[in-house]
Coordinates of C-alpha atoms (C1' of nucleotides) in Angstrom, one line a residue:
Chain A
X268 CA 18.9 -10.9 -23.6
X269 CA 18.6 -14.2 -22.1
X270 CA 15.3 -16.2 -23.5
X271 CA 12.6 -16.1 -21.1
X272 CA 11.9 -20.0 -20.9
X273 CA 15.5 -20.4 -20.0
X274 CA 15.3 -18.1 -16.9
X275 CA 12.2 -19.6 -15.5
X276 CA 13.7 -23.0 -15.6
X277 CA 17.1 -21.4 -14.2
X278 CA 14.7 -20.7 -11.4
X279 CA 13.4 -23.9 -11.0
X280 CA 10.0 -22.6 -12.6
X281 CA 7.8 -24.7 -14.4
X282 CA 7.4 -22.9 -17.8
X283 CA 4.3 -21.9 -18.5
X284 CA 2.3 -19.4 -21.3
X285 CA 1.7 -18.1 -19.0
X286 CA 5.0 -17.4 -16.9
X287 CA 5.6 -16.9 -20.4
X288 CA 4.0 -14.0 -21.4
X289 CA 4.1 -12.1 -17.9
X290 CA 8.2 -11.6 -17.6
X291 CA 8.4 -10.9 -21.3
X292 CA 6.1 -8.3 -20.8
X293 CA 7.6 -7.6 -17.7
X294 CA 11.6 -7.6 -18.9
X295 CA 10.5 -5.1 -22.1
X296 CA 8.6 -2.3 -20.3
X297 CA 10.4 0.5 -17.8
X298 CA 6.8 1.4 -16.9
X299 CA 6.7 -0.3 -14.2
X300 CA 3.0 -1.8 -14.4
X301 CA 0.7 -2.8 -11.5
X302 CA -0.5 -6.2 -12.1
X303 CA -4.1 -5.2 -13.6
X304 CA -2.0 -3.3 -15.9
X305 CA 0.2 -6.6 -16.9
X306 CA -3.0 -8.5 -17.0
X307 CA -4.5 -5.8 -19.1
X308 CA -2.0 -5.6 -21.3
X309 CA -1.8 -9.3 -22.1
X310 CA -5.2 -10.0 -22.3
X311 CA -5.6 -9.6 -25.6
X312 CA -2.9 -12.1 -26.8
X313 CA -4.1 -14.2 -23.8
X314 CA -7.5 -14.8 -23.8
X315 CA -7.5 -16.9 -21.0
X316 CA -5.0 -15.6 -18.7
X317 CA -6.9 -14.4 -15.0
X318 CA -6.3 -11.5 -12.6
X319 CA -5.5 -14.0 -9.8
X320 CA -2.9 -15.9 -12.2
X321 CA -1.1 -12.5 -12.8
X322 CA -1.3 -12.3 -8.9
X323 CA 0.1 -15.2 -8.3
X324 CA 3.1 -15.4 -10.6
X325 CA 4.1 -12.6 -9.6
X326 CA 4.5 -13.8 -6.1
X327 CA 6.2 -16.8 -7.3
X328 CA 8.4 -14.0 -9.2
X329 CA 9.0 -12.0 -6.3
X330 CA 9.9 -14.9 -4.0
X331 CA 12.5 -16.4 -7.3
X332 CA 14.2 -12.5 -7.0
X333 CA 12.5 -12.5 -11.1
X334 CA 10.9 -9.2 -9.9
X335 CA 10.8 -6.9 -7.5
X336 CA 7.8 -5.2 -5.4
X337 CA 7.7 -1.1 -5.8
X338 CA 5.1 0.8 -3.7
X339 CA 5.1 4.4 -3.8
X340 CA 2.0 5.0 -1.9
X341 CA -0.7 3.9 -4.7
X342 CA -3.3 1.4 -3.9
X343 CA -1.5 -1.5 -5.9
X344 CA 1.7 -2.6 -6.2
X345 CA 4.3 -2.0 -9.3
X346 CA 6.2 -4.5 -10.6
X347 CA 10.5 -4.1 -12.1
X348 CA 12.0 -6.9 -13.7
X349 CA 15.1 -4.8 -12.9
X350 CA 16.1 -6.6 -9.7
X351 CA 18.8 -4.5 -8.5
X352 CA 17.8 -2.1 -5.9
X353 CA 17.8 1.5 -7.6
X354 CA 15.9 4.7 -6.3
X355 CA 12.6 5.8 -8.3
X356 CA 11.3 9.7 -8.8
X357 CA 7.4 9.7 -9.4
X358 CA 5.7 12.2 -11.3
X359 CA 2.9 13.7 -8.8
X360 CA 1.4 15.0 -12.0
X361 CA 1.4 12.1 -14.5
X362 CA 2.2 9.5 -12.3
X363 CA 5.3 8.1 -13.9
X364 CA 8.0 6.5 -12.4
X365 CA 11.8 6.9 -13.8
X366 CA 14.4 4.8 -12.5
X367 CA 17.7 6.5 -10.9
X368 CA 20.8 4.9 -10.9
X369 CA 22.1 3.1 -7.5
X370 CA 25.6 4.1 -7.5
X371 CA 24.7 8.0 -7.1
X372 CA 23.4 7.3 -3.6
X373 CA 26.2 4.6 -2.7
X374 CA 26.8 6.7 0.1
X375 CA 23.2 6.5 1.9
X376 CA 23.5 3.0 3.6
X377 CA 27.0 3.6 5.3
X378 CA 25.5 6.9 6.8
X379 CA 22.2 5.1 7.7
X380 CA 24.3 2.0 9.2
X381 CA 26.0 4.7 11.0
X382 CA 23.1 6.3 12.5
X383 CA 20.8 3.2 13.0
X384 CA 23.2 0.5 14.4
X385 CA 20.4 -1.7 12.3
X386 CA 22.0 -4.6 10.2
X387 CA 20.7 -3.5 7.2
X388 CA 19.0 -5.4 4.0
X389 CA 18.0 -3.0 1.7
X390 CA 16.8 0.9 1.2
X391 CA 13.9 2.5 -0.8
X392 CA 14.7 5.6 -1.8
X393 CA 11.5 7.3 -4.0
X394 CA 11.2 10.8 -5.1
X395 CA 7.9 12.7 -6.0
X396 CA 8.1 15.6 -8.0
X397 CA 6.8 16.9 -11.6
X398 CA 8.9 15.1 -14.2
X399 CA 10.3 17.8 -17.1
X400 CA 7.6 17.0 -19.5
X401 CA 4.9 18.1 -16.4
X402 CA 6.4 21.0 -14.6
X403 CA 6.9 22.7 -18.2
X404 CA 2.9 22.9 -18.9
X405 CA 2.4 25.6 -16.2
Chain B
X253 CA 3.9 20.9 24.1
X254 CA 0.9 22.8 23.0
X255 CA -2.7 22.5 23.6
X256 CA -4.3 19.8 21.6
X257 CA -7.4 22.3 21.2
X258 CA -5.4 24.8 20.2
X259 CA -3.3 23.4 17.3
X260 CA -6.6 22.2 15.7
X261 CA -8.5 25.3 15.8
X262 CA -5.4 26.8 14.4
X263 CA -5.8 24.3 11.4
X264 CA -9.3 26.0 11.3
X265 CA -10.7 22.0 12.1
X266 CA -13.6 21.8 14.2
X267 CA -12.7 20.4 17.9
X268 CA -13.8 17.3 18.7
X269 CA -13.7 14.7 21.2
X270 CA -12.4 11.9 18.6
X271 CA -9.6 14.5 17.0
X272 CA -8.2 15.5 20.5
X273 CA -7.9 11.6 20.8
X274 CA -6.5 10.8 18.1
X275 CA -3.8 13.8 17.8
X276 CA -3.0 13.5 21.1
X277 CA -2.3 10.1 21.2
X278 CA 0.2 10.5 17.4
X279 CA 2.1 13.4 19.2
X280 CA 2.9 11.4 22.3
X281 CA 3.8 8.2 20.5
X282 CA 7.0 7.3 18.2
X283 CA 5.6 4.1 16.8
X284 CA 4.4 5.2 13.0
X285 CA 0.8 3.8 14.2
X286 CA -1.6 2.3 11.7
X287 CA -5.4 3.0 11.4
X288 CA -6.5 0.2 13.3
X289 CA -3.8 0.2 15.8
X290 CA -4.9 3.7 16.6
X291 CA -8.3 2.6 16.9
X292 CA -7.9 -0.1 18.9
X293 CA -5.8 1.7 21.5
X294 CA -8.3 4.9 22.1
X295 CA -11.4 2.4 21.8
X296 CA -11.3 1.3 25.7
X297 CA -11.5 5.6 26.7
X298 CA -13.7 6.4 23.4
X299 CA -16.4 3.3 23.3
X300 CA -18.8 4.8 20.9
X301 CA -15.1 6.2 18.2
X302 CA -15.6 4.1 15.3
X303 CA -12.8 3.4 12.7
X304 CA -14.5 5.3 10.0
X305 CA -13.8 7.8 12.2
X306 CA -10.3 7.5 12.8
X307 CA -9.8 7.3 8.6
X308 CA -12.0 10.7 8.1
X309 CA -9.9 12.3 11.0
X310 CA -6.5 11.2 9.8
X311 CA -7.4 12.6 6.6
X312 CA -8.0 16.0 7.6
X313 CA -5.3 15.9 9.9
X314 CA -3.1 14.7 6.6
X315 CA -4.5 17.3 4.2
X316 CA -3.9 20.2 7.0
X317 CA -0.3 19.2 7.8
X318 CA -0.9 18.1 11.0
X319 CA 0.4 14.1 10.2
X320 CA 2.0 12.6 7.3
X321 CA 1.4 9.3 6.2
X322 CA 4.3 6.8 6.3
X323 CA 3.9 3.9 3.6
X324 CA 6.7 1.1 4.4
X325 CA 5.1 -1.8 2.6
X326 CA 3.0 -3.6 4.7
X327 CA -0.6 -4.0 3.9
X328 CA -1.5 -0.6 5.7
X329 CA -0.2 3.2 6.2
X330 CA 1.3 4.3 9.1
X331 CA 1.5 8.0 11.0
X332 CA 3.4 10.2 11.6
X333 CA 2.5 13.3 14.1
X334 CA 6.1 14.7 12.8
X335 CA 5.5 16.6 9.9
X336 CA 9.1 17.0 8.9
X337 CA 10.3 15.1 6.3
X338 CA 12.5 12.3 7.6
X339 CA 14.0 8.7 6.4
X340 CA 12.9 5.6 8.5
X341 CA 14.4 2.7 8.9
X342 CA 12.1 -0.5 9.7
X343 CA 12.5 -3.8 11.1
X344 CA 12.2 -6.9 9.4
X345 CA 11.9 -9.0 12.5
X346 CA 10.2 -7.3 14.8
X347 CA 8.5 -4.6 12.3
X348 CA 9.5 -1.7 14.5
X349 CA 9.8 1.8 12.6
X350 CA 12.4 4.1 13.7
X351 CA 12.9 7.6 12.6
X352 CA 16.2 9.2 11.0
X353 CA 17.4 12.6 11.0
X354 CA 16.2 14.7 8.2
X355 CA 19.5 16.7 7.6
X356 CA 22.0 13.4 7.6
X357 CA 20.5 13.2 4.2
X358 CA 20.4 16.5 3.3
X359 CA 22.4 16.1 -0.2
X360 CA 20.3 13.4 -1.7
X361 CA 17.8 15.8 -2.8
X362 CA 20.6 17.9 -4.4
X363 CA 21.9 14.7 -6.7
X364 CA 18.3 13.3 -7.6
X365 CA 17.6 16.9 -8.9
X366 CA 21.0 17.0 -11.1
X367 CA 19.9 13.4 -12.5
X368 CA 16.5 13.5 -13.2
X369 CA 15.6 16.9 -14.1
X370 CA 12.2 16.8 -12.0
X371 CA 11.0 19.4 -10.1
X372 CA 11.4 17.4 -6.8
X373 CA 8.7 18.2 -4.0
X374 CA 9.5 15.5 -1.6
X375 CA 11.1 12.5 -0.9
X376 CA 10.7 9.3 0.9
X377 CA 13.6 7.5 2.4
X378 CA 13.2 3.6 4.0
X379 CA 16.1 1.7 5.0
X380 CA 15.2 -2.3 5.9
X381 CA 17.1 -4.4 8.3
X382 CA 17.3 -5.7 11.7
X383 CA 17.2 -3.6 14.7
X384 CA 19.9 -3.4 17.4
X385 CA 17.7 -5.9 19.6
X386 CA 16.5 -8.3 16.8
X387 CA 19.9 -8.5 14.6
X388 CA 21.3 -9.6 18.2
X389 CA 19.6 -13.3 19.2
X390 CA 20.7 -15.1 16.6
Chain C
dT125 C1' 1.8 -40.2 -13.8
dT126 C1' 2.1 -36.7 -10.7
dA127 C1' 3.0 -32.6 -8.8
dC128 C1' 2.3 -28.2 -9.9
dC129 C1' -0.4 -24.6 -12.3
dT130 C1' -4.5 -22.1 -13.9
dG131 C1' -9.0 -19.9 -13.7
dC132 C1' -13.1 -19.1 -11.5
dA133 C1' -15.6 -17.5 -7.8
dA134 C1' -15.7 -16.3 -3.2
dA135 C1' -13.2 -14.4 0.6
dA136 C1' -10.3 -11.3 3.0
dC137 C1' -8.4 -6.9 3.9
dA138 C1' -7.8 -1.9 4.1
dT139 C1' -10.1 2.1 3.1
dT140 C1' -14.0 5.0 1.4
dT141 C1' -18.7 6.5 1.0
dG142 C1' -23.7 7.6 1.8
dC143 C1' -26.6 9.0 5.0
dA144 C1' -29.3 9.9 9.2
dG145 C1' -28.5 11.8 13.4
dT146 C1' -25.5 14.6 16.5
dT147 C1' -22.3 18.1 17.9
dC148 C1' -19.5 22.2 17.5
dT149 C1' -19.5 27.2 16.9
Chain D
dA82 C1' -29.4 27.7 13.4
dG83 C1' -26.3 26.0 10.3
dA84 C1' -22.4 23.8 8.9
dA85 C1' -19.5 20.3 9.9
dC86 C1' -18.7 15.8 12.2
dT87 C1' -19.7 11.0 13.8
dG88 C1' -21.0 6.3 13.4
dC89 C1' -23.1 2.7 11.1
dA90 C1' -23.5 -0.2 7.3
dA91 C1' -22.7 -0.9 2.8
dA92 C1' -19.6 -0.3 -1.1
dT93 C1' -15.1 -0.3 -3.2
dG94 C1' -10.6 -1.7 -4.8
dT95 C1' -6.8 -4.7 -4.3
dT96 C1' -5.0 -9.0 -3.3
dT97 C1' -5.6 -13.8 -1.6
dT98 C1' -7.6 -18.3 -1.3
dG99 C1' -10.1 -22.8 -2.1
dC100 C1' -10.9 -25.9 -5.3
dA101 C1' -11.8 -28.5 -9.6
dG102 C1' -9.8 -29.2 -13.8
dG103 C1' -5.7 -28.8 -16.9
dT104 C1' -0.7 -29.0 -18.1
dA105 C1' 4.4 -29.4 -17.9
dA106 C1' 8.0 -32.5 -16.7

DNA sequence: TTACCTGCAAAACATTTGCAGTTCT
DNA sequence: AGAACTGCAAATGTTTTGCAGGTAA
């Protein structure tokens, strides 16, 4: 794995403790965190770090293609330093999100392209269900 | 189409002035309304409807199965007086939110099954691009 | 040095809630 | 009458913004 200060500055992003701290985190988890979770989580080791700094480099994130945005109808946002598109299944008993692989629904955009006659960007495909651990506990 | 009075009381929800509104007006439309747009178009026939309102009915409606709620990433949900499940496709110029048929996707459900090992309830399906109109000047 | 970044506090939104009064049934 | 609904205003939760001071390049 590539060190983080060298893909900020790949970016173009001034490196920061900061900037630091937040895609490390970000890069190591598959939890996919909302941001008062990232800042949460790096408190501790960051005494000084603010909610609207964890905000705002995420944008700056987000904008670089570091991150991307997942919203699967929670009141905040979660965060993937996995940047390629994937679909998501969500646990509607715990709440946890799984990645899916992409190339098992290669197949959606050409039938959406089809059906649309849109010039399509990008898809978001999320599942809600009870993940195995969940619908095994009556 | 049936009676606005009647598919509510066959909910067993209380008839109102403010829920005939507001259903009529999502069963006649195929713009995935938000809140306030809602609001804002009943508010020159309803003066005294309030937007509290509109949140508390489009609750009830939600939890009866009368709408579902359409989240596509903007700031606030949209809905959807079809109950079906069905994918969207959304705008990124002009923001316009088209419906899909359900049964063109029929053997996603199938796959995400095999690969995740949930016990899938639902799933939500947005495709993002330009429409026919905007992906055509320029 | 200088442009950019951070942290604080306040603001901005969307949505929810408490409650007094009103309306369905 | 009684339970449920409405509308107002205030509260809530998330995200954004303005600005003064600090930091990376």
């Amino acid at each position: 794995m590539k060190d983080t200060t060298q893909i900020l500055r790949a970016k173009g992003l001034k490196v920061t403790p900061q900037r630091i701290a937040i895609y490390t985190m970000l890069s190591h988890t598959d939890e996919h965190p909302n941001a008062e979770t990232i800042y949460r989580s790096l408190e501790p080791t960051n005494p000084t770090l603010s909610l609207a700094t964890v905000y705002k480099t995420l944008d700056f994130f987000k904008t670089s293609g570091l991150v991307q945005e997942l919203n699967v109808g929670e009141a905040s946002s979660r965060y993937d330093a996995i940047v390629t598109r994937h679909p998501h299944a969500v646990c509607t008993c715990c709440g946890k999100v799984v990645d899916l692989p992409a190339d098992a629904f290669e197949e959606l955009r050409h039938r959406a392209c089809q059906l649309t006659d849109f010039s399509l960007e990008s898809e978001q495909l999320i599942f809600y269900g009870k993940c195995p651990k969940c619908k095994n506990q009556t």
